[in-house]
Coordinates of C-alpha atoms in Angstrom, one line a residue:
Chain Q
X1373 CA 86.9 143.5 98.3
X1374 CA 89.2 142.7 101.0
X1375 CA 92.9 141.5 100.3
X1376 CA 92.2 138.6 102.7
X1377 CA 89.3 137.6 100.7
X1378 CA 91.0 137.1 97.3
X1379 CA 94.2 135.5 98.8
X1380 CA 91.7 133.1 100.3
X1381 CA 89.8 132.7 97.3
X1382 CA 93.2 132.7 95.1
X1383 CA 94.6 129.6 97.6
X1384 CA 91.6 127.5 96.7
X1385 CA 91.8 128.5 93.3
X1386 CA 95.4 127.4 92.9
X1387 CA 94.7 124.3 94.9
X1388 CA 91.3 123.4 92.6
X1389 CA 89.4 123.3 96.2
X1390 CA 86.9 126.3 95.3
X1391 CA 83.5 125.4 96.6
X1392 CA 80.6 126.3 94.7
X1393 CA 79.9 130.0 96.7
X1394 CA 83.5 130.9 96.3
X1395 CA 83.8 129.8 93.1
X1396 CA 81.0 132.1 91.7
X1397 CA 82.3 134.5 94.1
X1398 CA 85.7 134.6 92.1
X1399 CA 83.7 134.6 88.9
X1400 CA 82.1 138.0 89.7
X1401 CA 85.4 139.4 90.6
X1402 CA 87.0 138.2 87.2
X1403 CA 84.0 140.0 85.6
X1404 CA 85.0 143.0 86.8
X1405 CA 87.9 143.9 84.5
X1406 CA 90.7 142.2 82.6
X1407 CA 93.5 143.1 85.1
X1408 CA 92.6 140.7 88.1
X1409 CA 91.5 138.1 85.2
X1410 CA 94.7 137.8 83.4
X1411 CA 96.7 138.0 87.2
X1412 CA 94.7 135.1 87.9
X1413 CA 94.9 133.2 85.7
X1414 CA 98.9 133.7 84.7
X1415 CA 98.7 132.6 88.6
X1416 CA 96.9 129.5 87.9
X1417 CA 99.1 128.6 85.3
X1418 CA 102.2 129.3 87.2
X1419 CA 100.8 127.0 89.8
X1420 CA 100.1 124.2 87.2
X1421 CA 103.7 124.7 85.5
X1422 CA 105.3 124.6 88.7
X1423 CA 103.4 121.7 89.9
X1424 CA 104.4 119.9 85.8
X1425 CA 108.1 120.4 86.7
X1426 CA 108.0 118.7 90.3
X1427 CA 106.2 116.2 88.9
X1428 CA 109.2 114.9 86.6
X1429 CA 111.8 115.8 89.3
X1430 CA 109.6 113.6 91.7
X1431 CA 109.7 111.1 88.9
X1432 CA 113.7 110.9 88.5
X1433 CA 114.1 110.9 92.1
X1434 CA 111.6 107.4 92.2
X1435 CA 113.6 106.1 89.5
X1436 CA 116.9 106.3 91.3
X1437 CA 115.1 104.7 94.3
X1438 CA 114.2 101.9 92.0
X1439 CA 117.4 102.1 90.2
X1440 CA 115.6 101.5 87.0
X1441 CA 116.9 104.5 85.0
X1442 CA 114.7 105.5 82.5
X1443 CA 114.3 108.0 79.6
X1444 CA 111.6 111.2 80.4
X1445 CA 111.5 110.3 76.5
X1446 CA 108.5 108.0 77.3
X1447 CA 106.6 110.8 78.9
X1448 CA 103.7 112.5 76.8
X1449 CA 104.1 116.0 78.6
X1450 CA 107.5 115.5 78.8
X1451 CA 107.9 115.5 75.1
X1452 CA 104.9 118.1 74.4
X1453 CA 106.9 120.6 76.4
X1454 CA 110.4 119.4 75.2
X1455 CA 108.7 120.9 72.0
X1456 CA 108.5 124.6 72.8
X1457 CA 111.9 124.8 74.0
X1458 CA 113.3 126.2 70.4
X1459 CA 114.7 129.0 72.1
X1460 CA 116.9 127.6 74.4
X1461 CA 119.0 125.7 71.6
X1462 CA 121.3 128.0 70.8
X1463 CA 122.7 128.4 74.4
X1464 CA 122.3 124.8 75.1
X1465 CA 124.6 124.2 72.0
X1466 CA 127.3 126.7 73.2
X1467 CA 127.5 124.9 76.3
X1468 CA 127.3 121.4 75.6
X1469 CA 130.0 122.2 72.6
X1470 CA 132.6 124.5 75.1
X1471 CA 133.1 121.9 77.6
X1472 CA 135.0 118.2 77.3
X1473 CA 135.1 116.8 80.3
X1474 CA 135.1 113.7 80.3
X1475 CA 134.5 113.2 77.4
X1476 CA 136.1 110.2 75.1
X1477 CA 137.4 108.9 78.7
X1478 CA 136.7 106.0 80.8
X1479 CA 135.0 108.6 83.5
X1480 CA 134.6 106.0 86.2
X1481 CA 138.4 105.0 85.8
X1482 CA 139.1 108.8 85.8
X1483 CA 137.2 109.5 88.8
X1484 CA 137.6 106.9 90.5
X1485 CA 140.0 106.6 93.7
X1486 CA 139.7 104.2 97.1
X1487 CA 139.0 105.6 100.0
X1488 CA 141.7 105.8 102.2
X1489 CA 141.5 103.5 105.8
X1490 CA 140.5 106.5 108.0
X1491 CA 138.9 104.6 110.8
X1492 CA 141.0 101.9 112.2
X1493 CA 145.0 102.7 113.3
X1494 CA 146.5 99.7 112.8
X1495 CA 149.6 98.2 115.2
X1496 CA 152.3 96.6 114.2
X1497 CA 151.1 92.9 115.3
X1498 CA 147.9 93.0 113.1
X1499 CA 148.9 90.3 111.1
X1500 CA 149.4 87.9 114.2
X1501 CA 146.7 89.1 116.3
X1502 CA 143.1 87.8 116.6
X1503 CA 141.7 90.9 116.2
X1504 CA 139.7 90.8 113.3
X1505 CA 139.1 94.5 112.7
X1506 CA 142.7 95.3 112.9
X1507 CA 143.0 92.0 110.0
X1508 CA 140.7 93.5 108.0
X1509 CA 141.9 97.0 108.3
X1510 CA 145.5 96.0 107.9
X1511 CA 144.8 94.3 104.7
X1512 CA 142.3 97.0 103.6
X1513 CA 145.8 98.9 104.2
X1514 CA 148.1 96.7 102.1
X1515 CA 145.9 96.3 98.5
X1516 CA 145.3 92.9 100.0
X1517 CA 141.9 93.6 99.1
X1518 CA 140.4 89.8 99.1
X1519 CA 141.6 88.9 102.4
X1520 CA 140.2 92.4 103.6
X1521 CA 136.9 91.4 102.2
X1522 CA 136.7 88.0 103.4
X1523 CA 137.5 89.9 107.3
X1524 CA 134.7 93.0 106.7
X1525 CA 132.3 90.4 105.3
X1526 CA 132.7 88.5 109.1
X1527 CA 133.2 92.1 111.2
X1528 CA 130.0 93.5 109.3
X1529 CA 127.4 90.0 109.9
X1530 CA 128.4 90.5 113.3
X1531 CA 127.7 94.6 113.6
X1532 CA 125.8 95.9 111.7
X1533 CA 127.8 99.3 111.6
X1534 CA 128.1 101.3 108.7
X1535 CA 132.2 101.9 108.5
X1536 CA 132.6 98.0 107.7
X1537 CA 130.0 98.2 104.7
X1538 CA 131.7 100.9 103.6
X1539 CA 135.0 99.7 103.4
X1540 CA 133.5 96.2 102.4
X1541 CA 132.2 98.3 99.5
X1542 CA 135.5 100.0 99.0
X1543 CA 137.2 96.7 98.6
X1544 CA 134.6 95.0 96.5
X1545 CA 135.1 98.3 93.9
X1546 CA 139.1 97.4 94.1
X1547 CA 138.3 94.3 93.3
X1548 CA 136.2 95.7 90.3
X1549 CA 133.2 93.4 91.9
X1550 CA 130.6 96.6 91.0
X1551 CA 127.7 94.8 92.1
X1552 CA 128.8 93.6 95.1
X1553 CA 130.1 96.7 96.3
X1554 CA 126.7 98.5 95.1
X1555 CA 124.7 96.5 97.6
X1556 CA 127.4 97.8 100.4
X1557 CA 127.0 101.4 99.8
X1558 CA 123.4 101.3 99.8
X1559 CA 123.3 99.3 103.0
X1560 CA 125.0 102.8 104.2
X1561 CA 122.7 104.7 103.1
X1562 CA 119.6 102.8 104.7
X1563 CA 121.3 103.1 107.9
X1564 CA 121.9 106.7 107.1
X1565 CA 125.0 107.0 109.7
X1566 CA 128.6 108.2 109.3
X1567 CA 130.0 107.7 105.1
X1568 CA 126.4 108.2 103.8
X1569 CA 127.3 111.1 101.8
X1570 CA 130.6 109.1 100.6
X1571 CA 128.6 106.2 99.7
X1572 CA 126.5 108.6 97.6
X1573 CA 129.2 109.4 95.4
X1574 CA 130.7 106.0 95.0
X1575 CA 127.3 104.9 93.9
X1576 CA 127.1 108.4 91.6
X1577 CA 130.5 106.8 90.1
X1578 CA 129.2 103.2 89.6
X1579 CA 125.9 104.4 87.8
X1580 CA 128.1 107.0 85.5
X1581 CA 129.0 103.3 84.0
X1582 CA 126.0 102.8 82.3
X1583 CA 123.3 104.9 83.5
X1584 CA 124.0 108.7 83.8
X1585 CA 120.0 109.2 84.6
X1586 CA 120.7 107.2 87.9
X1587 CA 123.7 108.8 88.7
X1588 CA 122.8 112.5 88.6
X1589 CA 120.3 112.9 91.8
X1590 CA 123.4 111.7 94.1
X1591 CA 125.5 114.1 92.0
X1592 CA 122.8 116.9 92.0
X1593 CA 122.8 116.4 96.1
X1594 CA 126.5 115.9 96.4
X1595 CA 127.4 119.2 94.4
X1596 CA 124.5 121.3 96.7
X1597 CA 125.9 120.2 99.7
X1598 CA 129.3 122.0 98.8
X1599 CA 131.7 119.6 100.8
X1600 CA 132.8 116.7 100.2
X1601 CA 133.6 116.1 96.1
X1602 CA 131.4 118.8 95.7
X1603 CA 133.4 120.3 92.9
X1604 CA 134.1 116.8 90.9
X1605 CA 129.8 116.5 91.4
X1606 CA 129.9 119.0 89.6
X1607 CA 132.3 117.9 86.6
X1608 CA 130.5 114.9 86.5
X1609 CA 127.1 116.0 86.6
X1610 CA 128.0 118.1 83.1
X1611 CA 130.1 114.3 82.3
X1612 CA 126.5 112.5 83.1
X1613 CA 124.4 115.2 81.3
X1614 CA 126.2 115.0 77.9
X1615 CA 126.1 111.3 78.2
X1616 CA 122.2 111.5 77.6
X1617 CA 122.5 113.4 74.7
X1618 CA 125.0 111.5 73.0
X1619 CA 123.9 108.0 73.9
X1620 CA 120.3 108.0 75.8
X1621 CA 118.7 110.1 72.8
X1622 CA 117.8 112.8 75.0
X1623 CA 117.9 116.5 73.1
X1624 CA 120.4 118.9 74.9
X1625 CA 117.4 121.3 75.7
X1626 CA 115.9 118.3 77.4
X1627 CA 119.3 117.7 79.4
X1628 CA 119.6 121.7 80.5
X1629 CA 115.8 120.8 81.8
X1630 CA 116.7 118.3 83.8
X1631 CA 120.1 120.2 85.2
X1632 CA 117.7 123.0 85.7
X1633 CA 115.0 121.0 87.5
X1634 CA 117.2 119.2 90.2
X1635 CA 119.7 121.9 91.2
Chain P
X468 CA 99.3 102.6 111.5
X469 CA 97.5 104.7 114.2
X470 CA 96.3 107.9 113.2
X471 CA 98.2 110.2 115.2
X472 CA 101.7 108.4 113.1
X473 CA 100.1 108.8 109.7
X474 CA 99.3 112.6 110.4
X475 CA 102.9 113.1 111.5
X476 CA 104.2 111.1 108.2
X477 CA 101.7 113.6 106.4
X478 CA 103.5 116.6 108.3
X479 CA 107.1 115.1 107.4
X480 CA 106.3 115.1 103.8
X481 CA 104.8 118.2 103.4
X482 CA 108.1 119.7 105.1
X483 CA 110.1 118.0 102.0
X484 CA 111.6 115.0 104.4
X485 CA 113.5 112.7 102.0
X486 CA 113.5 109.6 104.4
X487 CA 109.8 110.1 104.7
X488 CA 109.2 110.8 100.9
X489 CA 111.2 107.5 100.9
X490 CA 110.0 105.2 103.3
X491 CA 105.8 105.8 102.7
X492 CA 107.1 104.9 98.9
X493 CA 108.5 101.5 100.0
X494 CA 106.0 101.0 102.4
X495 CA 103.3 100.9 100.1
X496 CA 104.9 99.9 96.7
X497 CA 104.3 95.9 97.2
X498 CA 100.6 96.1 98.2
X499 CA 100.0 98.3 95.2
X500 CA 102.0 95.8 92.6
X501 CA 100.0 92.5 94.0
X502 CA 96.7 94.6 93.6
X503 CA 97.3 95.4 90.5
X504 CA 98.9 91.9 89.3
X505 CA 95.1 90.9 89.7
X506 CA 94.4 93.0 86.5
X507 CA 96.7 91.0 84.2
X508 CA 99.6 94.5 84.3
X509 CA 103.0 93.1 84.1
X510 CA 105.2 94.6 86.5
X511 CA 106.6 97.4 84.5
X512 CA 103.5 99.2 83.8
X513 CA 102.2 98.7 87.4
X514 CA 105.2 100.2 88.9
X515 CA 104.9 103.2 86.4
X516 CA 101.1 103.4 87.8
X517 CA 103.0 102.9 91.3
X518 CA 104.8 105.8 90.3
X519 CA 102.4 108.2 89.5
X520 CA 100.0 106.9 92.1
X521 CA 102.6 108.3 94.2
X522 CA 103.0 110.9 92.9
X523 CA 99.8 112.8 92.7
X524 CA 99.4 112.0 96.4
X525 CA 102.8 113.3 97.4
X526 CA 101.7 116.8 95.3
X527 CA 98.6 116.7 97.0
X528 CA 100.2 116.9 100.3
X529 CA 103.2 119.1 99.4
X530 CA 100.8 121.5 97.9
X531 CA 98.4 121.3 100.9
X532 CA 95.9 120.5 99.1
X533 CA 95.7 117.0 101.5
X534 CA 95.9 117.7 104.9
X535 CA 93.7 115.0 106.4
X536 CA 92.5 111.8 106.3
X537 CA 89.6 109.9 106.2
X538 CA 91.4 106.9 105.7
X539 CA 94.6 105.5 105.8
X540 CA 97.8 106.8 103.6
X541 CA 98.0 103.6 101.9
X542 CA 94.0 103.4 100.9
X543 CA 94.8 106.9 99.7
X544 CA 97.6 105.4 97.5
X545 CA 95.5 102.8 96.5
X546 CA 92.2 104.8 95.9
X547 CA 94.9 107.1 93.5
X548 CA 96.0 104.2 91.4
X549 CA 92.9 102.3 90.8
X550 CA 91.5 105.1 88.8
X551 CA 95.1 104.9 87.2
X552 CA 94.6 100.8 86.6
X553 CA 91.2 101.9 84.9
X554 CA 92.5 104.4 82.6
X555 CA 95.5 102.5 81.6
X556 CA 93.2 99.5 81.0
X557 CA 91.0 101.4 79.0
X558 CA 93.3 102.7 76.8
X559 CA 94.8 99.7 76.1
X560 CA 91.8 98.0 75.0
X561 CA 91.1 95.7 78.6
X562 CA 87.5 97.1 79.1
X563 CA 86.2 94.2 81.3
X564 CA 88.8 94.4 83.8
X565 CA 88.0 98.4 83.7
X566 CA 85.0 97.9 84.3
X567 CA 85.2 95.2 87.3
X568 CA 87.3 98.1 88.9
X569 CA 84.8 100.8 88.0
X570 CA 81.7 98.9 89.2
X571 CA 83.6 97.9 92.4
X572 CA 84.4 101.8 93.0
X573 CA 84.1 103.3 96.7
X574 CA 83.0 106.7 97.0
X575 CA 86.3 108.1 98.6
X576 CA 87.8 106.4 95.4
X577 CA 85.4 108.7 93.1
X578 CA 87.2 111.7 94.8
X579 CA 90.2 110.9 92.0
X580 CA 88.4 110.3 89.4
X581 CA 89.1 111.3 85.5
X582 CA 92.5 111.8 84.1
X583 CA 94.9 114.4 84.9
X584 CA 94.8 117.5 83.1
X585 CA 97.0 117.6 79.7
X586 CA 98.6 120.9 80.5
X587 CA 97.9 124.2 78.6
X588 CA 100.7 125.2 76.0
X589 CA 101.3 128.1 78.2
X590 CA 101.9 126.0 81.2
X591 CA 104.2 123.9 79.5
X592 CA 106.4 127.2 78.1
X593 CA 105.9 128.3 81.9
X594 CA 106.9 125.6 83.2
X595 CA 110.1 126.1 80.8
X596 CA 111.1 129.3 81.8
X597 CA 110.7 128.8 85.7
X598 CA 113.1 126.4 85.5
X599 CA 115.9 128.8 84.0
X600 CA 115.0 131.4 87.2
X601 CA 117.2 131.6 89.9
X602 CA 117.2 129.2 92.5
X603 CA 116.0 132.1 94.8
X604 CA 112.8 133.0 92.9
X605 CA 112.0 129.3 92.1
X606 CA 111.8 128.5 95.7
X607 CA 109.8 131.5 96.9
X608 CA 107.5 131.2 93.6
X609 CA 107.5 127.6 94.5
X610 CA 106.6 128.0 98.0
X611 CA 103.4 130.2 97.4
X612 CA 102.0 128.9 94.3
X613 CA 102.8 125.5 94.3
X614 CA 103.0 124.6 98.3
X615 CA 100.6 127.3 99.5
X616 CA 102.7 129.0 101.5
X617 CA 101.3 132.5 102.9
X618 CA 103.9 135.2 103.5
X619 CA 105.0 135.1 107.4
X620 CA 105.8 131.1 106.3
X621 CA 107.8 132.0 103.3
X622 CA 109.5 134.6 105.4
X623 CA 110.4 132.2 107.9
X624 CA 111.8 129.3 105.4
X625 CA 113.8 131.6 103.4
X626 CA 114.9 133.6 106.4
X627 CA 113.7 136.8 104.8
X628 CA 114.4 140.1 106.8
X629 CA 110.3 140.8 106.7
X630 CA 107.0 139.8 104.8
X631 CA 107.9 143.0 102.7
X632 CA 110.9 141.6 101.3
X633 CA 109.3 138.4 100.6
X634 CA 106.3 140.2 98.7
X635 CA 109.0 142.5 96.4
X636 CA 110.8 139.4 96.1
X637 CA 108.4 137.7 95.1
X638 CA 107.1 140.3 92.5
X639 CA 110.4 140.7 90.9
X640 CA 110.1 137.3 90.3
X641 CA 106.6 137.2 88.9
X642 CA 107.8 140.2 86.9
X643 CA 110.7 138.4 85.2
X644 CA 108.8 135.5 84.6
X645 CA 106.0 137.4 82.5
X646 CA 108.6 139.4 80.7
X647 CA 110.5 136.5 79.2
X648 CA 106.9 135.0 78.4
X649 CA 106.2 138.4 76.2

């Protein structure tokens, strides 16, 4: 038997694509002896398991695009598997017991800090001029964070350019107006331009609020991209992860699963 | 959507592009929900079918196992999650309306037929311990028994010095794996 033969017979295998010829042709070769059976078919199952943990990654990652946060407690498999996990308890304990951070704090507050005006220089006749960017900016500058949003709100209608939803955002979250600024960060990330990865963590912050499942795929991606707030990703990833075991009824195997899964 | 388009979204995917994964998802998602609306499935459930709809045919084209076709990415979707209506109909107790979909089946749709496969118990513990390996051997293991990536590919991807390194890499791998199954 040729090596070429059996990979090509093993892809098809894997894939569930064996035609009829090739799959008595891998039948015979089973026969043969216990060694290439048991490969095979450790193979298989490695292909399946694989395939099992992709799908509930996929899963998380359509429920952030939905933002509809939802427990994996609802899946079948999910809690057929989270039932052989005995072993892991012991560790997971250790490490969801040695760490605090975060917790018993308001996380949000903790983490939270605006982003400074890094865009616009402003002059010293902003506040008489008629240029509106330089209004906006100057106020963005000086807390006045209304009369900056009432400014962005005209600058970004009439350009669609993703500094002035940013900073619209950034003004709507000092004026605590969560929802409001939500909408602003995500217009960033449609567009996809400059402050997309920023926008990802503000909105990683505003989910951490209420809905830590949400808020861990922009953490997960902010923390692997080992730049910007990388390292407080990180902190609050562990923050978001302890927050489904104490209040979204998740087990702590279940939450070292999901860590495991998306990193 | 002209051929040629699909085929490249199809490429995109299968080389992991999020705004791809993202954009087919959306594309697609509101022609699914008023489909299935016509079944009496409050929105909820149908964007859970939505879901895994999705997600079967974004595993089939990750893992290769789709790489053309004979109609469009959306009827693809669709064909997916009819078969997904029907089961969930069936199960809970709607036969009629199963069967109106069943007798109204095409043949491309018999293609995904039947329910997925409950996985084995030693999946499931697999599936466990793959996910506490390293990042390392969870991609290369990923690559070739999940995405069906031969060697030279892998190599490539993971910018391995040479296919041998890739092989031993991923034995070690295979070989950690099945000890902490023992």
């Amino acid at each position: 038997m040729e090596q070429s033969e059996l990979d090509s017979l093993q892809k098809a295998y894997l894939q569930d694509t064996l035609t009829e010829a090739q799959a008595q042709r891998l039948a015979q070769l089973r026969a043969q002896g216990p060694v290439l059976d048991e490969k095979l078919a450790f193979e298989y199952d490695l292909g399946k398991a694989i395939a099992l943990n992709e799908r509930k990654r996929l899963k998380v990652k359509l429920e952030a695009l939905e933002e509809r946060p939802k427990s994996w407690r609802e899946s079948k498999s999910f809690l057929a598997m989270a039932a052989s996990l005995a072993l892991l308890l012991l560790t997971s304990l250790l490490w969801y017991l040695s760490s605090n951070v975060g917790a018993g704090r308001d996380t949000f507050e903790q983490y939270y800090e605006a982003y400074p005006n890094t865009v616009v220089s402003i002059s010293r006749s902003a506040d008489t001029n008629d240029d509106i960017e330089q209004i906006a900016f100057a106020a963005y500058d000086a807390g006045d964070y209304s009369r900056a949003i009432s400014a962005l709100k005209k600058l970004a209608s009439r350009s669609d350019v993703p500094k002035y939803h940013f900073f619209l955002g950034q003004a709507y979250l000092a004026e605590k107006e969560y929802s409001a600024a939500y909408g602003q960060f995500k217009s960033v990330m449609v567009q996809g331009g400059d402050f997309t990865l920023e926008s990802k963590w503000y909105i990683a912050l505003l989910f951490t609020r209420e809905s830590p499942e949400a808020a861990i795929p922009y953490l997960t991606e902010i923390a692997r991209n080992k730049g910007y707030k990388a390292h407080e990703a990180e902190e609050l990833l562990d923050f978001c992860l302890k927050e489904l075991v104490r209040n979204k009824g998740y087990s702590v195997e279940e939450a070292e699963e999901l860590r495991n899964l998306l990193e | 959507m002209d051929r040629g388009k699909e085929m490249r979204l199809l490429e995109a995917l299968r080389g992991g592009s999020e705004k791809a994964f993202e954009s087919v998802y959306r594309k697609h998602r509101a022609v699914f929900l008023n489909f299935g609306r016509k079944y009496g499935l409050n929105d909820h459930d149908l964007l859970d079918i939505y879901q895994e709809a999705y997600i079967v045919f974004y595993q089939n084209v990750a893992s290769g196992k789709l790489q053309e076709l004979k109609s469009s990415i959306g009827t693809y979707i669709l064909a997916i999650g009819k078969n997904k209506i029907r089961e969930h109909l069936r199960k809970t107790g709607r036969l009629v309306y199963a069967d109106t979909i069943l007798d109204n089946q095409t043949e491309e749709e018999s293609v995904f037929d039947g329910e997925e496969e409950t996985p084995t118990e030693r999946q499931r513990i697999l599936a466990h311990q793959f996910a506490l390996l390293g990042k390392k051997c969870q991609e290369v293991l990923k690559w070739f028994y999940y995405q069906g990536y031969d060697i030279a590919t892998i190599r490539k991807k993971g910018n391995y010095s040479s296919d041998n390194v890739v092989k031993s890499q991923k034995s070690r791998c295979l070989k950690t794996l099945k000890e902490r199954m023992r």
